[in-house]
Each structure stands twice: as C-alpha cells, then as structure tokens.
Tab-separated table of C-alpha atoms in Angstrom:
chain	number	residue	atom	x	y	z
A	386	MET	CA	112.967	61.822	-44.226
A	387	THR	CA	116.209	63.444	-45.295
A	388	LYS	CA	119.285	61.581	-46.498
A	389	PRO	CA	122.288	61.050	-44.192
A	390	LYS	CA	125.021	63.642	-44.646
A	391	ARG	CA	128.719	63.825	-43.860
A	392	THR	CA	130.260	66.779	-42.129
A	393	HIS	CA	132.370	69.233	-44.120
A	394	PRO	CA	135.960	68.079	-44.904
A	395	LEU	CA	137.218	70.773	-42.517
A	396	GLY	CA	135.734	68.605	-39.788
A	397	LEU	CA	138.708	66.336	-40.312
A	398	ILE	CA	140.831	69.003	-38.581
A	399	GLN	CA	138.637	68.634	-35.485
A	400	HIS	CA	139.159	64.866	-35.442
A	401	ILE	CA	142.925	65.263	-35.879
A	402	ALA	CA	143.053	67.855	-33.066
A	403	LYS	CA	141.178	65.472	-30.742
A	404	SER	CA	143.579	62.648	-31.590
A	405	ILE	CA	146.562	64.879	-30.834
A	406	LYS	CA	144.976	65.807	-27.514
A	407	ASP	CA	144.411	62.131	-26.634
A	408	TYR	CA	147.707	60.694	-27.877
A	409	TRP	CA	150.231	63.541	-27.559
A	410	TYR	CA	152.455	61.336	-25.414
A	411	LEU	CA	153.336	59.269	-28.508
A	412	VAL	CA	155.243	62.266	-29.856
A	413	ILE	CA	157.246	62.479	-26.612
A	414	ILE	CA	158.064	58.772	-26.778
A	415	LEU	CA	159.149	59.114	-30.398
A	416	LEU	CA	161.391	62.131	-29.760
A	417	THR	CA	163.054	60.525	-26.739
A	418	ASN	CA	163.959	57.364	-28.664
A	419	PRO	CA	167.584	57.906	-29.772
A	420	ASP	CA	167.871	54.801	-31.945
A	421	HIS	CA	166.099	55.622	-35.215
A	422	ASP	CA	166.947	52.211	-36.660
A	423	SER	CA	165.310	50.178	-33.940
A	424	ILE	CA	162.069	48.329	-34.505
A	425	TRP	CA	160.478	50.206	-31.569
A	426	PHE	CA	161.109	53.569	-33.243
A	427	TRP	CA	159.342	52.473	-36.428
A	428	ALA	CA	156.550	50.818	-34.486
A	429	ILE	CA	155.885	54.065	-32.607
A	430	LEU	CA	156.079	56.059	-35.855
A	431	VAL	CA	153.513	53.823	-37.541
A	432	THR	CA	151.264	54.043	-34.480
A	433	LEU	CA	151.626	57.827	-34.556
A	434	ILE	CA	150.603	58.007	-38.215
A	435	GLY	CA	147.650	55.757	-37.523
A	436	ALA	CA	146.517	57.738	-34.477
A	437	PHE	CA	146.955	61.209	-35.998
A	438	LEU	CA	145.956	60.606	-39.640
A	439	ILE	CA	144.371	57.253	-40.479
A	440	MET	CA	141.989	56.975	-37.502
A	441	PRO	CA	140.715	60.594	-37.743
A	442	LEU	CA	140.133	60.122	-41.486
A	443	ALA	CA	138.266	56.862	-40.874
A	444	LYS	CA	136.125	58.503	-38.161
A	445	TRP	CA	135.241	61.357	-40.499
A	446	LEU	CA	134.365	59.021	-43.371
A	447	THR	CA	132.166	56.780	-41.216
A	448	LEU	CA	130.231	59.545	-39.405
A	449	THR	CA	126.944	60.675	-40.928
A	450	TYR	CA	124.007	62.601	-39.509
A	451	MET	CA	120.379	63.143	-40.396
A	452	ILE	CA	118.032	65.879	-39.137
A	453	ASP	CA	114.678	64.129	-39.220
A	454	ALA	CA	111.292	65.558	-38.254
A	455	ASP	CA	111.199	63.470	-35.052
A	456	ALA	CA	114.823	63.133	-33.994
A	457	ILE	CA	118.490	63.541	-34.831
A	458	VAL	CA	120.063	60.343	-36.081
A	459	ILE	CA	123.846	59.869	-35.852
A	460	HIS	CA	125.691	56.938	-37.449
A	461	SER	CA	129.317	56.463	-36.412
A	462	GLY	CA	131.954	53.866	-35.628
A	463	ILE	CA	134.714	52.132	-37.568
A	464	PHE	CA	134.802	48.538	-36.309
A	465	VAL	CA	131.619	48.732	-34.232
A	466	ARG	CA	128.808	50.778	-35.725
A	467	HIS	CA	126.830	53.084	-33.398
A	468	HIS	CA	123.379	54.375	-34.232
A	469	GLU	CA	122.114	57.177	-31.976
A	470	HIS	CA	118.515	58.350	-32.119
A	471	ILE	CA	118.009	61.575	-30.131
A	472	PRO	CA	114.399	62.833	-29.821
A	473	TYR	CA	114.168	66.622	-29.780
A	474	SER	CA	112.131	66.614	-26.570
A	475	ARG	CA	115.111	65.044	-24.729
A	476	ILE	CA	117.616	67.718	-25.681
A	477	GLN	CA	118.878	69.770	-22.733
A	478	THR	CA	121.211	72.161	-24.560
A	479	VAL	CA	122.492	72.846	-28.046
A	480	GLN	CA	126.025	74.249	-28.159
A	481	SER	CA	127.736	75.784	-31.200
A	482	LYS	CA	131.490	76.348	-31.415
A	483	GLN	CA	132.878	78.324	-34.336
A	484	TRP	CA	136.656	78.479	-34.660
A	485	PHE	CA	138.042	81.417	-36.618
A	486	TYR	CA	138.995	79.208	-39.581
A	487	LEU	CA	135.384	77.944	-39.891
A	488	LYS	CA	133.782	81.403	-39.967
A	489	PRO	CA	134.572	82.258	-43.644
A	490	PHE	CA	132.864	79.017	-44.696
A	491	LYS	CA	129.806	79.603	-42.459
A	492	LEU	CA	130.507	76.364	-40.602
A	493	GLU	CA	130.526	75.481	-36.897
A	494	GLU	CA	130.802	72.540	-34.530
A	495	VAL	CA	127.485	71.509	-32.945
A	496	LEU	CA	127.299	69.649	-29.626
A	497	ILE	CA	124.022	68.185	-28.393
A	498	GLU	CA	123.493	67.378	-24.706
A	499	THR	CA	120.763	65.303	-23.078
A	500	ALA	CA	120.211	64.483	-19.421
A	501	SER	CA	120.790	60.766	-20.025
A	502	HIS	CA	124.462	60.988	-20.925
A	503	ALA	CA	126.709	59.898	-18.077
A	504	ASP	CA	130.248	60.821	-19.119
A	505	HIS	CA	131.983	64.099	-19.952
A	506	ALA	CA	131.388	63.848	-23.719
A	507	PRO	CA	128.233	65.271	-25.329
A	508	GLU	CA	125.519	62.973	-26.635
A	509	ALA	CA	126.362	64.006	-30.201
A	510	ARG	CA	129.197	66.031	-31.733
A	511	LEU	CA	128.994	67.265	-35.324
A	512	ALA	CA	132.212	68.893	-36.478
A	513	ALA	CA	132.101	71.478	-39.265
A	514	VAL	CA	128.438	71.584	-40.283
A	515	PRO	CA	126.529	74.567	-41.747
A	516	ILE	CA	125.349	77.128	-39.202
A	517	THR	CA	121.762	76.361	-40.238
A	518	VAL	CA	121.992	72.902	-38.631
A	519	ALA	CA	121.808	74.207	-35.040
A	520	GLN	CA	118.977	76.544	-36.025
A	521	GLU	CA	117.023	73.681	-37.575
A	522	ILE	CA	117.552	71.496	-34.503
A	523	GLU	CA	116.323	74.293	-32.252
A	524	ARG	CA	113.155	74.795	-34.324
A	525	TYR	CA	112.356	71.089	-34.132
A	526	ARG	CA	113.094	71.058	-30.388
A	527	LYS	CA	110.741	73.974	-29.816
A	528	ALA	CA	108.004	72.265	-31.823
A	529	ALA	CA	108.487	69.048	-29.821
A	530	THR	CA	108.248	70.767	-26.425
A	531	THR	CA	105.464	73.229	-27.380
A	532	PRO	CA	102.475	71.307	-28.783
A	533	GLU	CA	100.928	74.339	-30.465
A	534	ALA	CA	104.186	75.282	-32.165
A	535	THR	CA	104.816	74.358	-35.792
A	536	VAL	CA	108.062	74.058	-37.693
A	537	PRO	CA	108.332	76.796	-40.336
A	538	ALA	CA	109.068	75.683	-43.868
A	539	THR	CA	111.838	78.238	-44.290
A	540	ASP	CA	114.776	79.265	-42.143
A	541	ASP	CA	114.201	81.564	-39.184
A	542	SER	CA	115.208	84.919	-40.607
A	543	SER	CA	115.832	86.463	-37.216
A	544	ALA	CA	118.300	83.706	-36.339
A	545	ILE	CA	120.150	84.051	-39.646
A	546	THR	CA	120.363	87.837	-39.721
A	547	GLY	CA	121.155	88.113	-36.031
A	548	GLU	CA	118.029	90.119	-35.220
A	549	ILE	CA	117.317	90.244	-31.476
A	550	SER	CA	113.857	88.895	-30.591
A	551	GLY	CA	113.900	89.405	-26.799
A	552	PRO	CA	115.854	90.921	-23.894
A	553	HIS	CA	119.498	91.303	-24.825
A	554	TYR	CA	122.713	92.094	-22.968
A	555	GLN	CA	126.189	92.637	-24.372
A	556	ILE	CA	129.199	93.138	-22.143
A	557	ASN	CA	131.124	96.370	-22.584
A	558	THR	CA	134.886	96.729	-22.446
A	559	ARG	CA	134.856	98.246	-18.970
A	560	ASP	CA	132.868	95.353	-17.455
A	561	LEU	CA	134.993	92.779	-19.282
A	562	VAL	CA	138.157	94.328	-17.802
A	563	LYS	CA	136.549	94.286	-14.330
A	564	PHE	CA	135.669	90.625	-14.784
A	565	GLY	CA	139.198	89.726	-15.829
A	566	LEU	CA	140.946	91.706	-13.094
A	567	THR	CA	138.752	90.352	-10.281
A	568	SER	CA	138.953	86.685	-11.287
A	569	LEU	CA	140.804	84.368	-8.922
A	570	ILE	CA	141.673	82.017	-11.753
A	571	PHE	CA	145.176	83.476	-11.594
A	572	VAL	CA	145.810	81.022	-8.717
A	573	PRO	CA	146.004	77.973	-11.066
A	574	PHE	CA	148.227	80.029	-13.381
A	575	LEU	CA	150.451	80.791	-10.382
A	576	LEU	CA	150.724	77.081	-9.542
A	577	VAL	CA	151.702	76.337	-13.155
A	578	LEU	CA	154.465	78.966	-13.017
A	579	LEU	CA	155.746	77.557	-9.735
A	580	GLY	CA	155.796	74.122	-11.327
A	581	LEU	CA	157.826	75.472	-14.252
A	582	TYR	CA	160.261	77.061	-11.796
A	583	ASN	CA	160.957	73.633	-10.340
A	584	LYS	CA	161.962	72.482	-13.845
A	585	ILE	CA	164.798	75.063	-14.048
A	586	PRO	CA	168.209	73.401	-13.522
A	587	ARG	CA	169.228	73.604	-9.871
A	588	SER	CA	172.761	74.751	-10.750
A	589	LEU	CA	171.390	77.812	-12.583
A	590	THR	CA	169.201	78.937	-9.690
A	591	ASP	CA	171.991	78.318	-7.159
A	592	ASN	CA	174.420	80.436	-9.212
A	593	LEU	CA	171.907	83.266	-9.500
A	594	ILE	CA	171.256	83.243	-5.759
A	595	ALA	CA	175.010	83.133	-5.010
A	596	ASP	CA	175.709	86.077	-7.339
A	597	ALA	CA	172.961	88.125	-5.709
A	598	SER	CA	173.424	87.002	-2.112
A	599	HIS	CA	173.858	90.583	-0.948
A	600	VAL	CA	170.364	91.444	-2.130
A	601	ALA	CA	168.800	88.031	-1.419
A	602	ALA	CA	165.746	89.391	0.400
A	603	VAL	CA	165.032	91.990	-2.291
A	604	LEU	CA	165.520	89.380	-5.025
A	605	LEU	CA	163.206	86.914	-3.293
A	606	ILE	CA	160.421	89.445	-2.764
A	607	GLY	CA	160.835	90.940	-6.242
A	608	GLY	CA	160.778	87.503	-7.866
A	609	ALA	CA	157.619	86.562	-5.982
A	610	ILE	CA	155.923	89.788	-7.098
A	611	VAL	CA	156.952	89.212	-10.720
A	612	ILE	CA	155.600	85.635	-10.678
A	613	ILE	CA	152.270	86.801	-9.202
A	614	LEU	CA	151.970	89.616	-11.770
A	615	VAL	CA	152.748	87.273	-14.673
A	616	ALA	CA	150.138	84.788	-13.399
A	617	TRP	CA	147.589	87.571	-12.994
A	618	LEU	CA	148.304	88.899	-16.498
A	619	GLY	CA	148.019	85.410	-17.994
A	620	ALA	CA	144.679	84.821	-16.266
A	621	PHE	CA	143.464	88.282	-17.320
A	622	LEU	CA	144.272	87.674	-21.002
A	623	TRP	CA	142.764	84.178	-20.828
A	624	THR	CA	139.514	85.617	-19.441
A	625	LEU	CA	139.407	88.389	-22.044
A	626	THR	CA	139.761	85.981	-24.967
A	627	ARG	CA	137.246	83.491	-23.539
A	628	TYR	CA	134.534	86.075	-22.709
A	629	TYR	CA	135.264	88.459	-25.575
A	630	HIS	CA	132.078	90.056	-26.933
A	631	PHE	CA	129.892	88.173	-24.425
A	632	GLU	CA	126.175	88.297	-25.241
A	633	LEU	CA	123.058	87.033	-23.474
A	634	THR	CA	119.707	86.874	-25.267
A	635	ARG	CA	116.313	85.500	-24.363
A	636	GLN	CA	114.657	84.018	-27.421
A	637	ALA	CA	111.141	82.882	-26.527
A	638	ASP	CA	111.686	80.011	-24.051
A	639	ASN	CA	115.493	79.855	-24.423
A	640	LEU	CA	118.521	81.580	-22.976
A	641	VAL	CA	121.289	81.998	-25.554
A	642	THR	CA	124.846	82.932	-24.595
A	643	ALA	CA	127.668	83.649	-27.038
A	644	LYS	CA	131.296	84.480	-26.305
A	645	GLY	CA	134.881	84.012	-27.439
A	646	LEU	CA	137.553	85.600	-29.613
A	647	PHE	CA	139.312	82.715	-31.389
A	648	GLN	CA	136.415	80.324	-30.865
A	649	ARG	CA	132.859	81.691	-30.791
A	650	ASN	CA	130.951	79.491	-28.321
A	651	THR	CA	127.142	79.687	-28.448
A	652	ILE	CA	124.966	77.742	-25.982
A	653	THR	CA	121.175	77.508	-26.204
A	654	ALA	CA	119.526	76.426	-22.936
A	655	PRO	CA	115.730	76.021	-22.573
A	656	LEU	CA	114.422	77.984	-19.593
A	657	ASN	CA	112.348	75.065	-18.353
A	658	ARG	CA	115.532	72.955	-18.134
A	659	LEU	CA	117.321	75.309	-15.739
A	660	GLN	CA	117.916	73.530	-12.438
A	661	ALA	CA	118.902	76.538	-10.322
A	662	VAL	CA	120.430	80.009	-10.471
A	663	ARG	CA	123.721	80.721	-8.719
A	664	ILE	CA	124.871	84.263	-7.827
A	665	LYS	CA	128.462	84.230	-6.628
A	666	GLN	CA	131.103	86.636	-5.356
A	667	ASN	CA	134.680	85.911	-4.462
A	668	ILE	CA	136.015	88.050	-1.651
A	669	LEU	CA	137.562	90.549	-4.075
A	670	ARG	CA	134.251	91.084	-5.855
A	671	GLN	CA	132.483	91.400	-2.511
A	672	TRP	CA	134.722	94.365	-1.655
A	673	LEU	CA	133.920	95.904	-5.059
A	674	HIS	CA	130.170	95.032	-4.871
A	675	LEU	CA	130.272	92.971	-8.058
A	676	GLN	CA	128.547	89.659	-8.758
A	677	THR	CA	128.563	86.845	-11.324
A	678	VAL	CA	125.344	85.046	-12.318
A	679	GLN	CA	125.327	81.410	-13.446
A	680	VAL	CA	122.715	78.752	-14.117
A	681	LEU	CA	122.941	75.049	-13.312
A	682	LEU	CA	122.068	72.802	-16.253
A	683	ALA	CA	121.451	69.075	-16.525
A	684	SER	CA	124.200	68.816	-19.150
A	685	LYS	CA	127.939	69.363	-19.574
A	686	ALA	CA	127.539	72.141	-22.153
A	687	ALA	CA	129.138	74.654	-19.765
A	688	SER	CA	132.019	72.429	-18.656
A	689	SER	CA	134.571	75.073	-19.680
A	690	ASP	CA	132.865	77.884	-17.737
A	691	ASP	CA	133.581	78.943	-14.163
A	692	ASP	CA	132.817	75.997	-11.827
A	693	ASN	CA	131.425	74.147	-14.887
A	694	ASP	CA	128.198	76.154	-14.704
A	695	LEU	CA	126.917	78.369	-17.501
A	696	VAL	CA	127.805	82.032	-16.953
A	697	ILE	CA	124.899	84.216	-18.068
A	698	MET	CA	126.155	87.486	-16.545
A	699	PRO	CA	129.947	87.652	-16.075
A	700	VAL	CA	130.027	90.751	-13.878
A	701	ILE	CA	127.287	93.068	-12.676
A	702	PRO	CA	126.987	95.611	-9.837
A	703	ALA	CA	125.263	93.946	-6.894
A	704	PRO	CA	122.411	96.525	-6.585
A	705	ALA	CA	121.412	95.999	-10.244
A	706	THR	CA	121.542	92.193	-10.290
A	707	TYR	CA	117.875	91.331	-9.880
A	708	THR	CA	116.398	94.123	-11.997
A	709	THR	CA	118.799	93.197	-14.803
A	710	MET	CA	118.205	89.453	-14.622
A	711	ARG	CA	114.406	89.298	-14.236
A	712	PRO	CA	113.699	89.981	-17.947
A	713	PHE	CA	115.748	86.870	-18.707
A	714	ILE	CA	114.597	84.640	-15.796
A	715	ASN	CA	111.274	85.980	-14.586
A	716	TRP	CA	110.965	83.691	-11.528
A	717	LEU	CA	113.901	85.349	-9.784
A	718	PRO	CA	112.979	87.692	-6.890
A	719	GLU	CA	112.752	91.435	-7.556
A	720	LYS	CA	115.429	92.162	-4.943
A	721	HIS	CA	117.763	90.297	-2.645
A	722	PRO	CA	115.414	88.465	-0.221
A	723	ASP	CA	115.744	88.035	3.502
A	724	LEU	CA	117.608	84.766	4.006
A	725	GLY	CA	117.935	85.140	7.758
A	726	LYS	CA	115.810	82.148	8.766
A	727	LEU	CA	118.624	79.618	8.267
A	728	ARG	CA	121.511	81.072	10.212
A	729	VAL	CA	124.440	79.679	12.181
A	730	PRO	CA	123.941	80.488	15.889
A	731	HIS	CA	127.596	79.871	16.801
A	732	SER	CA	130.553	80.158	14.403
A	733	TRP	CA	132.903	78.231	16.694
A	734	TYR	CA	132.157	74.857	15.034
A	735	GLN	CA	133.155	76.020	11.521
A	736	ILE	CA	136.281	77.683	12.952
A	737	ARG	CA	137.207	74.479	14.784
A	738	ASN	CA	136.690	72.302	11.692
A	739	ALA	CA	138.739	74.609	9.469
A	740	MET	CA	141.630	74.652	11.931
A	741	LEU	CA	141.558	70.867	12.327
A	742	LEU	CA	141.736	70.544	8.546
A	743	VAL	CA	145.116	72.304	8.389
A	744	ALA	CA	146.453	71.021	11.738
A	745	LEU	CA	147.796	67.770	10.250
A	746	PRO	CA	149.685	69.458	7.345
A	747	VAL	CA	151.171	71.963	9.812
A	748	ALA	CA	152.280	69.145	12.131
A	749	LEU	CA	153.850	67.234	9.226
A	750	LEU	CA	155.685	70.346	8.042
A	751	TRP	CA	157.010	70.972	11.546
A	752	TRP	CA	158.171	67.359	11.818
A	753	LEU	CA	159.750	67.037	8.357
A	754	LEU	CA	161.237	70.544	8.155
A	755	PRO	CA	161.820	71.791	11.713
A	756	ASN	CA	163.549	74.959	10.547
A	757	TRP	CA	160.581	75.950	8.394
A	758	GLY	CA	157.777	74.507	10.485
A	759	TRP	CA	156.948	77.874	11.994
A	760	LEU	CA	155.764	79.029	8.548
A	761	GLY	CA	152.954	76.500	8.770
A	762	LEU	CA	151.574	78.304	11.805
A	763	ILE	CA	150.460	81.084	9.437
A	764	LEU	CA	147.852	78.661	8.085
A	765	LEU	CA	146.077	78.384	11.433
A	766	PRO	CA	144.766	81.979	11.681
A	767	ILE	CA	143.924	81.884	7.947
A	768	ALA	CA	141.898	78.717	8.531
A	769	ALA	CA	140.155	80.321	11.512
A	770	LEU	CA	139.169	83.311	9.367
A	771	GLU	CA	137.882	80.970	6.642
A	772	GLY	CA	135.747	79.162	9.221
A	773	GLN	CA	134.385	82.475	10.462
A	774	TYR	CA	133.688	83.495	6.844
A	775	ALA	CA	131.799	80.242	6.159
A	776	ALA	CA	129.648	80.618	9.274
A	777	HIS	CA	128.885	84.294	8.621
A	778	ASN	CA	127.780	83.624	5.027
A	779	THR	CA	125.543	80.619	5.690
A	780	ALA	CA	121.869	81.559	5.288
A	781	GLY	CA	118.610	80.495	3.665
A	782	ASN	CA	114.850	80.925	3.577
A	783	LEU	CA	111.751	80.442	1.476
A	784	VAL	CA	111.735	83.130	-1.232
A	785	THR	CA	108.272	82.148	-2.467
A	786	PRO	CA	105.970	79.284	-1.479
A	787	ARG	CA	107.560	77.294	-4.324
A	788	MET	CA	111.189	78.425	-4.286
A	789	LEU	CA	114.056	78.136	-1.842
A	790	GLY	CA	116.959	80.555	-1.467
A	791	LEU	CA	120.216	79.214	0.009
A	792	GLN	CA	123.493	81.003	0.733
A	793	THR	CA	126.852	79.387	1.435
A	794	GLY	CA	130.398	80.591	1.998
A	795	HIS	CA	133.517	78.544	1.302
A	796	PHE	CA	137.047	79.203	0.040
A	797	TRP	CA	136.434	82.956	0.336
A	798	THR	CA	133.488	82.834	-2.051
A	799	ARG	CA	129.862	83.617	-1.260
A	800	GLU	CA	127.197	81.820	-3.320
A	801	VAL	CA	123.441	82.333	-3.365
A	802	PHE	CA	121.292	79.608	-4.966
A	803	TYR	CA	117.680	80.006	-6.062
A	804	VAL	CA	116.099	76.571	-6.469
A	805	PRO	CA	112.463	75.934	-7.494
A	806	VAL	CA	110.986	73.087	-5.484
A	807	THR	CA	110.332	71.075	-8.663
A	808	LYS	CA	114.097	71.013	-9.337
A	809	ILE	CA	115.109	69.718	-5.898
A	810	GLN	CA	116.188	66.094	-6.305
A	811	SER	CA	116.287	65.387	-2.565
A	812	MET	CA	116.761	67.046	0.812
A	813	THR	CA	118.592	65.641	3.829
A	814	LEU	CA	118.402	66.701	7.474
A	815	LYS	CA	121.183	65.341	9.714
A	816	ARG	CA	121.781	65.544	13.465
A	817	SER	CA	124.499	63.684	15.314
A	818	VAL	CA	124.156	62.592	18.936
A	819	TRP	CA	126.217	65.572	20.083
A	820	MET	CA	124.253	67.996	17.898
A	821	LYS	CA	121.008	67.087	19.620
A	822	ARG	CA	122.400	68.546	22.827
A	823	THR	CA	123.404	71.791	21.081
A	824	ARG	CA	120.123	71.928	19.080
A	825	LEU	CA	121.931	72.160	15.755
A	826	ALA	CA	121.466	70.353	12.435
A	827	HIS	CA	122.946	70.039	8.936
A	828	LEU	CA	120.726	70.616	5.886
A	829	THR	CA	121.684	69.389	2.397
A	830	VAL	CA	119.747	70.209	-0.784
A	831	ASN	CA	120.586	68.153	-3.875
A	832	VAL	CA	120.080	69.596	-7.357
A	833	ARG	CA	120.876	68.084	-10.750
A	834	ARG	CA	124.052	69.610	-12.194
A	835	GLY	CA	125.713	68.531	-15.416
A	836	ASN	CA	125.768	64.742	-15.442
A	837	GLY	CA	125.996	64.617	-11.654
A	838	ASN	CA	124.759	66.332	-8.531
A	839	GLN	CA	125.159	69.724	-6.831
A	840	ALA	CA	124.946	69.242	-3.085
A	841	ILE	CA	124.265	72.532	-1.288
A	842	HIS	CA	125.409	72.076	2.306
A	843	LEU	CA	124.287	74.356	5.147
A	844	ARG	CA	126.030	73.253	8.328
A	845	TYR	CA	125.397	73.860	12.051
A	846	LEU	CA	122.019	75.524	11.585
A	847	SER	CA	119.413	76.028	14.234
A	848	ALA	CA	117.629	72.664	14.370
A	849	THR	CA	114.179	74.288	14.561
A	850	ALA	CA	114.711	76.425	11.460
A	851	ALA	CA	116.240	73.542	9.482
A	852	HIS	CA	113.322	71.265	10.426
A	853	ASP	CA	110.821	73.895	9.213
A	854	ILE	CA	112.441	73.956	5.759
A	855	TYR	CA	112.548	70.170	5.686
A	856	ALA	CA	108.854	69.983	6.629
A	857	TRP	CA	108.053	72.465	3.825
A	858	TYR	CA	109.824	70.238	1.313
A	859	LEU	CA	107.884	67.155	2.486
A	860	GLU	CA	104.626	69.047	2.015
A	861	GLN	CA	105.569	69.997	-1.564
A	862	THR	CA	106.529	66.486	-2.682
C-alpha cells in the first residue's frame, strides 16, 4: 500500500479558480457598495478573502490521494471528512486536463468518472498531479477488467513517449477549418451579442438611428450582417481552440481522444463502456456531405463536447465514415445500412405538431404588438418545414441480430444512433386511441447517457413495423 499524497502546490490555482467561478458575485457586490466604511463592506471583503484564498488553501491542504493496487482512495473535506474508495473495475472514464502553465512541470488535472455518480461533478478530481498518475490508474483498471492482464512493474513506455499502439487519427488544418465553419454553435454567440446590444444606453442608439435616418434600412441590414459575422467568427475561433490538434487513438480496449490549445483535454473511454454511437449532421453539413461521430458514455467526462457526448471524429466526409471508424469501433456496420423499415407513412402529423408549437407565440406577438405581429407569421412556414424535415428523417431497422439502428431529425439536425441490444435500458411502444384508427405508433428507446438517460423518440411510425422491433427487443431480453 502506498502512502497518501497531496497534489502539487500549483493545484491551489485550480481550487482558487473554482472558488472564483462559484462566488464571482461577491466581487460585484463589493464593487457596487459605495460606503467603504460601512460594516457591510468589510463583512463582504472578509467573506471574499475567505472564499477566494482561505477556503481553497484549506481544501488543498486537506485533500490527499492514494493509488492502491485495488482502488483509488481519496480523502477530502475540511469540517466533514470524506473518504472515497473507487475500485478500478467501476471506472467509466479517465479524463486528463493539462493547462498550458502545467505542461512545463509535467503535471495535469485528472478526473475520474463512474456510473454511480449522480450530479455533474466527477467522482474524483485531482488537480495538478504528475502525468504518470492517469497512466497508472489506467493500467490498474485494465488489470481489473481483464483477468489475464497483469500490472507491469515499470511505467508503460509507449504511453510516456507517445508511441501509437493502435489505429490513430489526427485532424488536419483543412478539416478543422471545415468543422469550425459548419458549426451552428454561432447561434448562442449571436444571442449573447444581442443581449449585449440591449445593454447599450438607449439614448446612444436613438441618436445613432436619428443621425442615420436617411440610410436606416441600409444601416439595419448592415448591422445585422456585422453581428452575424462577429458571432460566426467568435464561434469559429472557439471551435478551433477547443479542437486544436484533435487526435483519436485506439489503445487495446480503450478509445483515447486528445484536443485543445490552451488546455489539452485527454479522455480515455473503455470500448466495452460505450452505450451507443451517434452520427450527426446539421443541415449545413448535410449539404456539404460531412458528418460528426460521437459516442454516448455513462459518465459526464464529455460534458463540454457537442451535446455533452464525446466527439471521436469532428468532421468526416459521409462516404468515408464507416470505413474510417471501423478500426476504432469494430461493431459498426461496414456501410450505411438500410433503415427503411421504421418510416413515417404520413408527414402531416409532424407538420401539424410543429405549427401548433409556434401558434401560441405568434398569437401572443400579434396581440401584444399588433404592428409587428405579421412578422410572427414567418415562423409558421418555417415550423411546417421543420415538421416535414423531422418526418422525412425518421427511420430505423435492425442492423444485425444484436444491434439496432435508429435515425431521427429535429432542429434541422439528422442523427443516426447505433445501439447494441445489451446497452438498451428499456423500450416503449405507445399508441393513443386515435392512433389505433390510423395504425400508427410511437417508439422510444432509452440508453444510458452521462448520469441520465438518452431517449430516442421515433414518432408516428407504422404500427406493424414498430411492433416488430418491440417484439425483437422482448426476445433479446
């Protein structure tokens, strides 16, 4: 048994950063307090010092870890001591984050996820530990899950030197640019910019509009274009820094991804813990025949990735998807399978539902702002097209006797899931009274995802086809 160790003193920076993230509002309260002689000002200042300096220091001093032969043991807590014992066989993913200031010291932050953790935090977080810690944990995990495996007495030389031991992919600059330019994440950036616009003093905007009233239309259109371009550029740069030098490697029974410019984020996911594979395309990537491949994990290790699922192939031409991915996940099909069994006979129901969803906001806009209510009518044909898109992209079928392929379409994004039957948590077949007359049914497949559930909904299917898939699932369980 080894002795408990503390993390490196640089780990204190991680604790301080987390405290600032949790209690940043104390700084706002302090700065907005004009009376520096009041007791409240000094009370807030003392609280600020305690939250940003004393508590992080106490957390660092009281946290120790031990890499034992059977489990990882974490001791933490200031007033209430916590003792966590994590067997290696229970580990879902091991995640390493290396900020640029840790790299010269060969340190990194290690996050350990298990399927039993219920909140958004990892089971264990070790800030600023040697890079050999994650490697040692992975060797013990492999030995615990593979009975014939033994733990080597020395460090894994291939892991330390960076030698590739299996299939390997590294994104090139051209593909990274494609991935950044075709991402729809610019929409949240656009909403942030619009929110900042509302913070500009009203008198300033009114004066600008009055001074340029003769070119109001040109100014309005030009301003909208500038805001969209700035949002797109911000999202593009954000994507480039996050997925910089992206790599995917298969090391024995693990998938290992690494990415990031300022923070190198490495995630090790055992292949036998993958819950499903998701291949997705937003409408822009559909036009360009590009796809993104993700895997669903029973942990929150990929909470910062797209849709909180681990990206294992950021962008790839659609025709090459399966041939490229099979060396990494060998149970995927060799080519895109026929998913025509589960189809939507009539798209009218999805179109109706989508239009009803926006009907109330349109009515409220028309009632509250009669002069601008007609703008809301634009949403109705957009909703109808979205309903048509959802119906057209709903599909599914058995890919193999032990694996189900499901396709959905929503919010202008097509997703194809490949789910082994052993990873299906439950399946639900629903038919309302009215659906019996139309011979339609809803099918829902539930898969473990993160610390929750991924419900894959296929709506308004042919009842006969949906019942066949449901009967197949009953036979397998």
